[in-house]
Coordinates of C-alpha atoms in Angstrom, one line a residue:
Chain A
X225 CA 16.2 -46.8 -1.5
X226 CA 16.8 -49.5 1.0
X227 CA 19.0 -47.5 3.1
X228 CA 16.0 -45.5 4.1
X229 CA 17.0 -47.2 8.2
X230 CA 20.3 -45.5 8.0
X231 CA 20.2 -42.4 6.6
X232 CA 17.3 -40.2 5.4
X233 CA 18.8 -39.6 2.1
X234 CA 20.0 -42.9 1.0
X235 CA 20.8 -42.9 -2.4
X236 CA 19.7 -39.3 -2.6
X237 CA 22.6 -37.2 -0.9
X238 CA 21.4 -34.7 -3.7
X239 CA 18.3 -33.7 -1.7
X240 CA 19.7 -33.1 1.8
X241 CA 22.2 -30.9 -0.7
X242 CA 19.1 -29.3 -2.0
X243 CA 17.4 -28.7 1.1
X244 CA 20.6 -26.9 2.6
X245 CA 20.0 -24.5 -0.4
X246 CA 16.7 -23.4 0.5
X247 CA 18.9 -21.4 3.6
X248 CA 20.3 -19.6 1.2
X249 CA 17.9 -16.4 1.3
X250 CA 18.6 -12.9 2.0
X251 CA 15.5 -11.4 4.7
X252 CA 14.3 -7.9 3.4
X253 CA 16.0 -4.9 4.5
X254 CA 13.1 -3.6 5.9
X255 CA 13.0 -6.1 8.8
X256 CA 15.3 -4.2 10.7
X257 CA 13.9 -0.7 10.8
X258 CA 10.7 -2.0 11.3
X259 CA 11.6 -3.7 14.2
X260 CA 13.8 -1.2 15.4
X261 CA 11.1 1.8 14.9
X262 CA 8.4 -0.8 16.4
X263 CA 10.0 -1.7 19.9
X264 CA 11.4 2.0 20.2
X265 CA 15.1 1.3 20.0
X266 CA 14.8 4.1 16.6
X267 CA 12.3 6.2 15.4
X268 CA 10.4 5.6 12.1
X269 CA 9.9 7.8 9.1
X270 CA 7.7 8.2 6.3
X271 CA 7.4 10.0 3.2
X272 CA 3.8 12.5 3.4
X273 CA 2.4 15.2 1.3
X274 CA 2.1 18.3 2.5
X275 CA 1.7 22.0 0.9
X276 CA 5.3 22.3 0.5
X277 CA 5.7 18.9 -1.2
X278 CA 6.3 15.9 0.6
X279 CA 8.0 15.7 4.0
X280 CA 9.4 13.2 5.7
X281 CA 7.8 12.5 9.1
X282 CA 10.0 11.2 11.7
X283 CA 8.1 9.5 15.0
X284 CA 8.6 7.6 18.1
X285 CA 6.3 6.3 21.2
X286 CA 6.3 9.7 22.7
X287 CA 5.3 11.5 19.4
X288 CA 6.3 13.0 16.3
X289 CA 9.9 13.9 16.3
X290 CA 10.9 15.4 13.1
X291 CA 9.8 17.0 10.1
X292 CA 11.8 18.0 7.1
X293 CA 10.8 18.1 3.4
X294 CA 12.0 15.3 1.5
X295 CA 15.0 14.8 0.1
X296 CA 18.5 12.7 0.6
X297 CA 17.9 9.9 3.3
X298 CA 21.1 9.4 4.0
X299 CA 21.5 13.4 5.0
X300 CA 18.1 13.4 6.9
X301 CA 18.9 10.2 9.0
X302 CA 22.3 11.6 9.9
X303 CA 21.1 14.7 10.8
X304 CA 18.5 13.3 12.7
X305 CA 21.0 11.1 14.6
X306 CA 23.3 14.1 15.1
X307 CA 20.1 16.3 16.6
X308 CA 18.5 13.2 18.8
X309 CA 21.1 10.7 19.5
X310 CA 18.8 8.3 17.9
X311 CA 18.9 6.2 14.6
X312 CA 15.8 7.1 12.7
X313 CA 14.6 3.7 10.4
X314 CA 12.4 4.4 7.2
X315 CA 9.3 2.6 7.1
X316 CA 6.9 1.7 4.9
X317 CA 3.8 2.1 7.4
X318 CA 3.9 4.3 10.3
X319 CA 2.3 2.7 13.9
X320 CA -1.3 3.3 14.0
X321 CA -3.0 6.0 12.4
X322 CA -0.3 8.6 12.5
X323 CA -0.1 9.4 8.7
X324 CA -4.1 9.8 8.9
X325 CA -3.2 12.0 11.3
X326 CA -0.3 14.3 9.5
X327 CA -3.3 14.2 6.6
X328 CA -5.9 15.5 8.9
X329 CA -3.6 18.0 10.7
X330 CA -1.9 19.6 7.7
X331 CA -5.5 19.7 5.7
X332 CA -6.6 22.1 8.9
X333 CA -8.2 19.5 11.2
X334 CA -8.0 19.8 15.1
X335 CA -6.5 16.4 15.4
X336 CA -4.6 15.0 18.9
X337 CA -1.2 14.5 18.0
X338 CA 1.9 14.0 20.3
X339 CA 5.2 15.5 19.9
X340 CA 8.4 14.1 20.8
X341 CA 10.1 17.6 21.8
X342 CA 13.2 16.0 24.3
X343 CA 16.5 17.8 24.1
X344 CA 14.7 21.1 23.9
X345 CA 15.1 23.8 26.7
X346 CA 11.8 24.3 28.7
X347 CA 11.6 28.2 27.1
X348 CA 11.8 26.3 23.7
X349 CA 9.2 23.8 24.5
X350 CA 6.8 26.7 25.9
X351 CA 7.5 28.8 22.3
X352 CA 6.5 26.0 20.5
X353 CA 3.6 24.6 22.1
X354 CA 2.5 28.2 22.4
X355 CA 2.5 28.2 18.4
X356 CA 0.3 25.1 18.4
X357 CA -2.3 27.4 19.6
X358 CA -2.8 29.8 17.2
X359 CA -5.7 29.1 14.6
X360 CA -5.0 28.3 10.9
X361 CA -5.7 31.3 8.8
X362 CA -3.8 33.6 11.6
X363 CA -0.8 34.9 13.0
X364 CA 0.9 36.4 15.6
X365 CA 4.4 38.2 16.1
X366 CA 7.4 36.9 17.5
X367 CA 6.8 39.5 20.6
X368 CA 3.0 37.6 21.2
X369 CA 4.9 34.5 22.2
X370 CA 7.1 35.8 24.4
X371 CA 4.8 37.7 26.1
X372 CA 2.4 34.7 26.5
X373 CA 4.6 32.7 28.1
X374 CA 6.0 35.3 30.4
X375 CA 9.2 36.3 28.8
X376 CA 8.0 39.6 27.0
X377 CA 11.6 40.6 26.3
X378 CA 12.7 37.1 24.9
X379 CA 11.4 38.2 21.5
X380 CA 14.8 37.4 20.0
X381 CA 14.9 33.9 21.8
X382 CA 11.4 33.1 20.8
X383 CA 12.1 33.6 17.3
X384 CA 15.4 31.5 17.3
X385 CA 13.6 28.7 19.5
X386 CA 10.7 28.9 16.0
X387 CA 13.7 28.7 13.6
X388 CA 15.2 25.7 15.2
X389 CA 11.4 24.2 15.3
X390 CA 11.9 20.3 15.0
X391 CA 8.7 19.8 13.4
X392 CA 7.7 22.3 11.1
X393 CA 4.2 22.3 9.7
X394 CA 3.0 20.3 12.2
X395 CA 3.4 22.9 14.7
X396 CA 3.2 25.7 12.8
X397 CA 6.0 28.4 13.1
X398 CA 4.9 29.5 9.8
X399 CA 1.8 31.7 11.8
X400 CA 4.7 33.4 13.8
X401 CA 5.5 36.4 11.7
X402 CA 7.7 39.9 12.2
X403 CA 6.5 41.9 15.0
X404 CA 6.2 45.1 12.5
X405 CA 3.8 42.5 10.7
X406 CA 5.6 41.3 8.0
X407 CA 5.8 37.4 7.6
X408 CA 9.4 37.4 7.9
X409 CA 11.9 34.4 7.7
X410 CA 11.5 30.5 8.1
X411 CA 13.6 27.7 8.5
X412 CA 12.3 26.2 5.2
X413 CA 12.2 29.7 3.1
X414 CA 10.6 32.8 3.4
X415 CA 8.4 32.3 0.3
X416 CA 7.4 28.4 1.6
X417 CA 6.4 30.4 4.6
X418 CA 3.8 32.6 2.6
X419 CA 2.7 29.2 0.3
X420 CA 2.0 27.6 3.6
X421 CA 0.3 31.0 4.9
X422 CA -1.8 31.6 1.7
X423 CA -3.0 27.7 2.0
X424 CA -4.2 28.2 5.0
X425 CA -6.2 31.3 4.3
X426 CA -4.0 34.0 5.8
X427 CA -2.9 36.0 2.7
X428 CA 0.4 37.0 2.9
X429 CA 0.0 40.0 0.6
X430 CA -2.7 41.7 3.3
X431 CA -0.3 40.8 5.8
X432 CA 2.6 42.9 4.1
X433 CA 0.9 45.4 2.9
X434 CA -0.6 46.3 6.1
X435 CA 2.8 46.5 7.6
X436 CA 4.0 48.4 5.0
X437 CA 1.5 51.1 5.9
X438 CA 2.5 50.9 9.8
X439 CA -1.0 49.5 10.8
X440 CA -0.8 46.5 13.2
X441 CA -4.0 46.3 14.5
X442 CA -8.1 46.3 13.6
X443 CA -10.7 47.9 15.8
X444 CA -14.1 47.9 15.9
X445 CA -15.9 51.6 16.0
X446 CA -19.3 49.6 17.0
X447 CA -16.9 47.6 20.2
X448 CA -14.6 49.7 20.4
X449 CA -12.2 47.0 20.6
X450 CA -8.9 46.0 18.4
X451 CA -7.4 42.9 17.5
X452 CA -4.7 41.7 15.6
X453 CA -5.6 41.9 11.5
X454 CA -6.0 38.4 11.4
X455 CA -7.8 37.0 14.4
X456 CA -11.8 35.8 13.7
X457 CA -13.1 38.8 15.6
X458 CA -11.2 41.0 13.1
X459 CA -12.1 39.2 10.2
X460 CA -15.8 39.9 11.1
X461 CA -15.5 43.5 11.5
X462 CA -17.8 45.0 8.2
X463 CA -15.3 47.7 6.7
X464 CA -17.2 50.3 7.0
X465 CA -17.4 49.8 11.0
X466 CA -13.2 48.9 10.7
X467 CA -10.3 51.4 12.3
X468 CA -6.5 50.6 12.0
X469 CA -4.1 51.5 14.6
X470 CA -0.1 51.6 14.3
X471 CA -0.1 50.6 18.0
X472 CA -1.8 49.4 20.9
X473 CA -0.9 52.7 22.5
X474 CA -2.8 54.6 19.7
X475 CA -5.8 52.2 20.3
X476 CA -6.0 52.6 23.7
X477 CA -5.9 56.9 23.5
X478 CA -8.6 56.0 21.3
X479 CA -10.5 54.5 23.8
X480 CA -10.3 50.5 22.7
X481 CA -9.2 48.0 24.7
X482 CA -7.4 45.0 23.9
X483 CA -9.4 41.4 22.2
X484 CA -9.3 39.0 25.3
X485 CA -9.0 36.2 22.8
X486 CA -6.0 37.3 20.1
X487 CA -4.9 39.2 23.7
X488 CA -2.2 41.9 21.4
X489 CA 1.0 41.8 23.0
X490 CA 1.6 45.2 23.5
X491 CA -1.7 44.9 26.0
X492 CA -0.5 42.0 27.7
X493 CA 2.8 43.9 28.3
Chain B
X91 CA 11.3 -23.3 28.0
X92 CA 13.2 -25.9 28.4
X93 CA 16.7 -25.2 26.8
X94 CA 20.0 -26.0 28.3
X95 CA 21.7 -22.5 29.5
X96 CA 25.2 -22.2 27.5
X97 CA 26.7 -19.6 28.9
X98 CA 29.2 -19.2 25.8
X99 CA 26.9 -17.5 23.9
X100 CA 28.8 -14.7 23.5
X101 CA 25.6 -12.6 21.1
X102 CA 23.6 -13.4 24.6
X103 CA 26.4 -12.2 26.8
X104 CA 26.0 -9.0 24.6
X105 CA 22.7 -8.5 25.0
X106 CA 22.8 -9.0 28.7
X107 CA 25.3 -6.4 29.4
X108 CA 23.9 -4.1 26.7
X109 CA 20.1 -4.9 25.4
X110 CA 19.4 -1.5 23.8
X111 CA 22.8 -1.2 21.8
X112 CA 23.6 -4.9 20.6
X113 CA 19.6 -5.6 19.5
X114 CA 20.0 -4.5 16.2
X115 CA 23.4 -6.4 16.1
X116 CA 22.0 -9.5 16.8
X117 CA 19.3 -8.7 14.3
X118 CA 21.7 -8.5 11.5
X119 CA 23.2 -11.8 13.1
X120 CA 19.8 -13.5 13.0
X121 CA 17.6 -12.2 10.3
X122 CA 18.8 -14.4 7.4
X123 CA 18.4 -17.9 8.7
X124 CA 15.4 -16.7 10.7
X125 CA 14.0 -15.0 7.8
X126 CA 14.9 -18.6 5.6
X127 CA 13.1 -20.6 8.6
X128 CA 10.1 -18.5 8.2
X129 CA 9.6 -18.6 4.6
X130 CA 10.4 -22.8 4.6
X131 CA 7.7 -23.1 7.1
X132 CA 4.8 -20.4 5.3
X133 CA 5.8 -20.6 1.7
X134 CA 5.5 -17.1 1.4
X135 CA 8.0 -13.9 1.7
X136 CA 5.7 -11.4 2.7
X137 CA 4.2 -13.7 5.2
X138 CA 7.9 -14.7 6.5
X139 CA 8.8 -11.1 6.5
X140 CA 5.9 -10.5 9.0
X141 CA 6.8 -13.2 10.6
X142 CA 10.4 -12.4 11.3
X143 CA 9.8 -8.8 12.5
X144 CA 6.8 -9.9 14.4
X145 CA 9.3 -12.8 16.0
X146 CA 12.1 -9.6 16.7
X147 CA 9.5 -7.7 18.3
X148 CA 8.2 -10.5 20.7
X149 CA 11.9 -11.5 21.8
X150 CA 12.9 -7.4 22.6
X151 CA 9.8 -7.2 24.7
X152 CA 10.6 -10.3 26.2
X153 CA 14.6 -9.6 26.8
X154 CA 13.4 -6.3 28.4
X155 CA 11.9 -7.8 30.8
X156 CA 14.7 -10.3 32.1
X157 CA 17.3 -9.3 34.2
X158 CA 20.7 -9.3 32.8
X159 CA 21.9 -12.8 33.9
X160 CA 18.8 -14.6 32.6
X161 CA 19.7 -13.0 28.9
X162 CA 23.2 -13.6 28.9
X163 CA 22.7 -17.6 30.0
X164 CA 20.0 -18.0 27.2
X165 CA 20.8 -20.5 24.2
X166 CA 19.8 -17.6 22.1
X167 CA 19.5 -19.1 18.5
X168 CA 17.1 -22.2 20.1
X169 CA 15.0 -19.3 21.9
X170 CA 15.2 -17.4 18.6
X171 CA 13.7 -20.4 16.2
X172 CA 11.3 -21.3 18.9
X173 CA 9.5 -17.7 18.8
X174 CA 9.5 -17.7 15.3
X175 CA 8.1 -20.6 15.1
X176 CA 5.5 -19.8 18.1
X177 CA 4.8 -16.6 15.7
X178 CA 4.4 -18.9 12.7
X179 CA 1.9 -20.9 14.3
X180 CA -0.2 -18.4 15.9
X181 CA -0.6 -16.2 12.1
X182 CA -1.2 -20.3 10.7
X183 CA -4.1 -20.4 13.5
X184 CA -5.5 -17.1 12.8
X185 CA -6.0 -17.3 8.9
X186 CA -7.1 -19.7 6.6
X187 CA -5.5 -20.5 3.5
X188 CA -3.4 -17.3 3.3
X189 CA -4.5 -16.4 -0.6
X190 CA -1.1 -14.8 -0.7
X191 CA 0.7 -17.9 -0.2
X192 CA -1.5 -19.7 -2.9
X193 CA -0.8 -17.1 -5.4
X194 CA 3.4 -17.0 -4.9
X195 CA 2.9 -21.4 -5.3
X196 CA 1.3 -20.9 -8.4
X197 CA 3.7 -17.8 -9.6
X198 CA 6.4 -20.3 -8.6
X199 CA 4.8 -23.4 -10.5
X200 CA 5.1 -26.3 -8.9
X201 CA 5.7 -27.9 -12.1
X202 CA 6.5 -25.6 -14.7
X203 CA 5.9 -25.6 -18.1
X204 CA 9.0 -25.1 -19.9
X205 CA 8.7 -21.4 -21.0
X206 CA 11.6 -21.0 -23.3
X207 CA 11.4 -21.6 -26.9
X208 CA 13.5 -24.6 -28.1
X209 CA 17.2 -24.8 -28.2
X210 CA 17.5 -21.7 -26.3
X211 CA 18.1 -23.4 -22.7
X212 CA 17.7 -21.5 -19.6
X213 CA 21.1 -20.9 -18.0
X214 CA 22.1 -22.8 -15.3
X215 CA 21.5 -20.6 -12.2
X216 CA 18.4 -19.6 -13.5
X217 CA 17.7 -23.6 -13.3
X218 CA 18.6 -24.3 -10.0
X219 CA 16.5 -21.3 -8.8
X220 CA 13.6 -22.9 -10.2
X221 CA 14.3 -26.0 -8.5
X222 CA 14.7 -24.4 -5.2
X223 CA 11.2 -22.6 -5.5
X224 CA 10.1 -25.8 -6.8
X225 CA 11.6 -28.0 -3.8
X226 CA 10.5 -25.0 -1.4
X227 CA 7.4 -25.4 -2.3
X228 CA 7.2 -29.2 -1.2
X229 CA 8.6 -28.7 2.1
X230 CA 6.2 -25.5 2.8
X231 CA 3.1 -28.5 2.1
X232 CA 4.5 -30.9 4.3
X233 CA 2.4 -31.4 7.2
X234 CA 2.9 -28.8 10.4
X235 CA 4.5 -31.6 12.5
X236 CA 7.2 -32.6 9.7
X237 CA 7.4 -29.8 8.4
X238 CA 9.2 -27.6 10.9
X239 CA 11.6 -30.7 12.1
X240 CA 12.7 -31.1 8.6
X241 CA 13.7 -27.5 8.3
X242 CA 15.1 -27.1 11.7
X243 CA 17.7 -29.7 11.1
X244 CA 18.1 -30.0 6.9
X245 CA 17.9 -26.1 6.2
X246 CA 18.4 -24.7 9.5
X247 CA 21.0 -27.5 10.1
X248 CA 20.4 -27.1 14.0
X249 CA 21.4 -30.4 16.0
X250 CA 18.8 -32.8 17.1
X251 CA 19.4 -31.6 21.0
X252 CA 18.2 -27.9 20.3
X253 CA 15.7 -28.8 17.5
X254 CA 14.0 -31.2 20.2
X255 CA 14.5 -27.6 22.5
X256 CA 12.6 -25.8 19.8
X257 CA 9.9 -28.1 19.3
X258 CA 9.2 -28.8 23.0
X259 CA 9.8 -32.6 22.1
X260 CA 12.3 -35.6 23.0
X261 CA 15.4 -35.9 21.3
X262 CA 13.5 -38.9 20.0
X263 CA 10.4 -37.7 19.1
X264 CA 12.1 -34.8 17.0
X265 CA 14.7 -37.2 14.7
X266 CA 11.9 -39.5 13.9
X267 CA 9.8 -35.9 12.8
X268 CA 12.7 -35.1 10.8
X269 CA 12.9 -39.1 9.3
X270 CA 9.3 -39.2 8.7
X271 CA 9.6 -35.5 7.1
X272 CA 12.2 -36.5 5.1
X273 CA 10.2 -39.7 3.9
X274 CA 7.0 -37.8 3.2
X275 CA 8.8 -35.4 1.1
X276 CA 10.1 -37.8 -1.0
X277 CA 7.0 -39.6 -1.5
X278 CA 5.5 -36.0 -2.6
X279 CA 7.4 -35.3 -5.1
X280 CA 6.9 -36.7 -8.6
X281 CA 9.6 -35.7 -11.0
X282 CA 12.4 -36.8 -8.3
X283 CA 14.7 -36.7 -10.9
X284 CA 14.5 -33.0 -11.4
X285 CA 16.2 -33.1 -7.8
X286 CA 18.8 -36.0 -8.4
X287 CA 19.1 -35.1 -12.3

């Protein structure tokens, strides 16, 4: 005890023994992907439900990156890496409010939401933000985007561009269906496609069964106009007032013209 | 800061030439005995945790903005505890007794009641597990200006020159901290004997 002057520890070299122990801690592995995901060296990812079952939702400081249902981490982070170029870091708790946000937006709500879409041609980019605009509970063909964003004979591209769709769900792909009017393929499966489409109100069954009878468009007898089947203004049509057409060329002998808001390809064309 | 430039810091050099690719490296490098520093200093795991990743965060956004000489002269570990503790002392500021860090001091039992029945003893490692929480728990209620010198140079083991860098004192000032500390601590805990045996 009287050695105190000399050395802290005196008769106690025990303790300073002790104390050097308490270094002896392993920091969680989540330090590092949070920290990565947080100063944007990564992106993060999270685990969120959706009506396909959960997803994991990949996001950086530009937007949302990546979404792909849940499964093997190990595969989704090295695909990620192999697609981007950049790590992607699971984390407990996205930034801000973004899984309030994947909620809201998958549950139908018009909710802002950025997407990462970088490494994506410009004619890839237009498809898909040109999918982000159609309404939940409709669809449009393959040949709708392309004409929309100027490229009327890029059908083909358009729909490999939606098949290659980085974030499915979020921007929804799955309201792009078969020109003929079927719902047609989808990166994630055909029949996740109709789940997703019958969720969101657009019944799937309709869909084929009107494009098994050739008909790809409503008119009104009272307007005298035609839409595709499942824009609002078709919807609304009473079905006694309702005429189908097999084209937009048989529409406009019979003296409709075109819906300026579903705007049927074959019009803008 | 005042901290002597040792341009042989060869994690540092790395940075400079390459911030974006050798971060997480240095991460890996750093987290442990940062990680240790912060939990010595709060008590608490999920508060160090916080604290670590909040320290990370503060030194990339500061590295990004030097230029590439500055980073690769810095005495990167000094720099590294004095953030942490910068972070630790800001959160300590902010929020009054973390309940948290009460809970995990009473889950660790500060003087435990011997839980096993008798004549079936506790194995050894599971012993001097306890006594680490139990010592841990000591050094985390030493007073703030003891509390970090002690573990800057007893856990940390850092020499007095960058534990004065850290704490913004003389070379002085910090050893008597640490001495003091040291004295304190002893004088704190009861049962010494569970420590000597």
């Amino acid at each position: 005890m009287e050695t105190w002057e000399m050395n802290d520890f005196g008769e106690l070299p025990l303790l300073q023994g002790e104390l050097a122990a308490l270094a002896d801690v392993r920091a969680p592995a989540s330090v590092i992907p949070a920290v990565m995901a947080g100063v944007g060296l990564g992106d993060g990812y999270f685990a969120a439900p959706s009506p396909i079952g959960r997803i994991f939702v990949a996001y950086n400081d530009k937007g949302v990156s990546a979404v792909s249902p849940v499964g093997d981490r190990s595969r989704f982070e090295t695909e990620f890496q192999t697609r981007t170029g950049r790590r992607a870091y699971p984390v407990e708790v996205p930034a801000g409010s973004l899984a309030r946000a994947v909620e809201a937006r998958l549950g139908g709500r018009r909710v802002k939401m950025l997407f990462d879409l970088r490494g994506l041609s410009d004619f890839e980019q237009a498809v898909l933000r040109k999918a982000l605009e159609i309404p939940r509970g409709e669809v449009r063909p393959y040949a709708w985007i392309a004409a929309e964003i100027g490229h009327p004979r890029a059908v083909r591209a358009a729909g490999t561009a939606l098949a290659h769709n980085p974030v499915p769900l979020l921007i929804p792909c799955h309201r792009v269906v078969r020109s003929d009017g079927r719902t047609g393929n989808y990166a994630l499966g055909a029949e996740a496609k109709r789940a997703i489409l019958q969720a969101e109100g657009a019944r799937p069954d309709e869909l084929d069964r009107l494009a098994a009878a050739g008909l790809r468009y409503y008119g009104s007898n009272t307007t005298r106009i035609f839409c595709y089947p499942t824009c609002g203004h078709a919807q609304r049509i009473s079905a006694g007032r309702r005429v189908a057409f097999k084209s937009g060329a048989e529409a406009a002998a019979a003296g409709y013209r075109a819906c300026r808001v579903c705007r049927p390809a074959e019009a803008v064309a | 800061m005042i901290i002597a430039e040792q341009p042989q810091d060869e994690m540092a050099c790395r940075l400079g030439a390459d911030l974006e690719g050798s971060f997480e490296g240095m991460m890996a490098v750093y987290q442990d005995r940062l990680f240790a520093f912060a939990l010595r200093l709060s008590g608490n795991p999920q508060d160090a945790e916080e604290i670590v990743q909040d320290a990370f965060v503060r030194s990339y956004r500061a590295l990004s903005g030097y230029p590439a000489e500055r980073i690769a002269g810095l005495a990167l570990r000094p720099w590294l505890y004095k953030i942490t503790l910068n972070v630790f002392r800001n959160r300590a500021r902010r929020k009054i007794p973390p309940v948290d860090s009460l809970d995990a001091w009473a889950e660790d039992g500060i003087r435990p009641e011997p839980s096993a029945p008798e004549g079936d003893r506790p194995d050894a490692e599971a012993a001097r597990a306890e006594q680490r929480r139990e010592l841990g728990a000591y050094v985390a209620a030493l007073p703030g200006r003891y509390r970090a010198a002690v573990v800057l140079r007893h856990v940390a083991g850092l020499p007095y020159a960058e534990i004065a860098a850290v704490l913004g004192q003389a070379e002085g000032t910090a050893k008597s901290n640490v001495h003091r500390g040291i004295q304190q601590l002893r004088r704190s805990m009861p049962a010494q004997d569970s420590i000597e045996r």
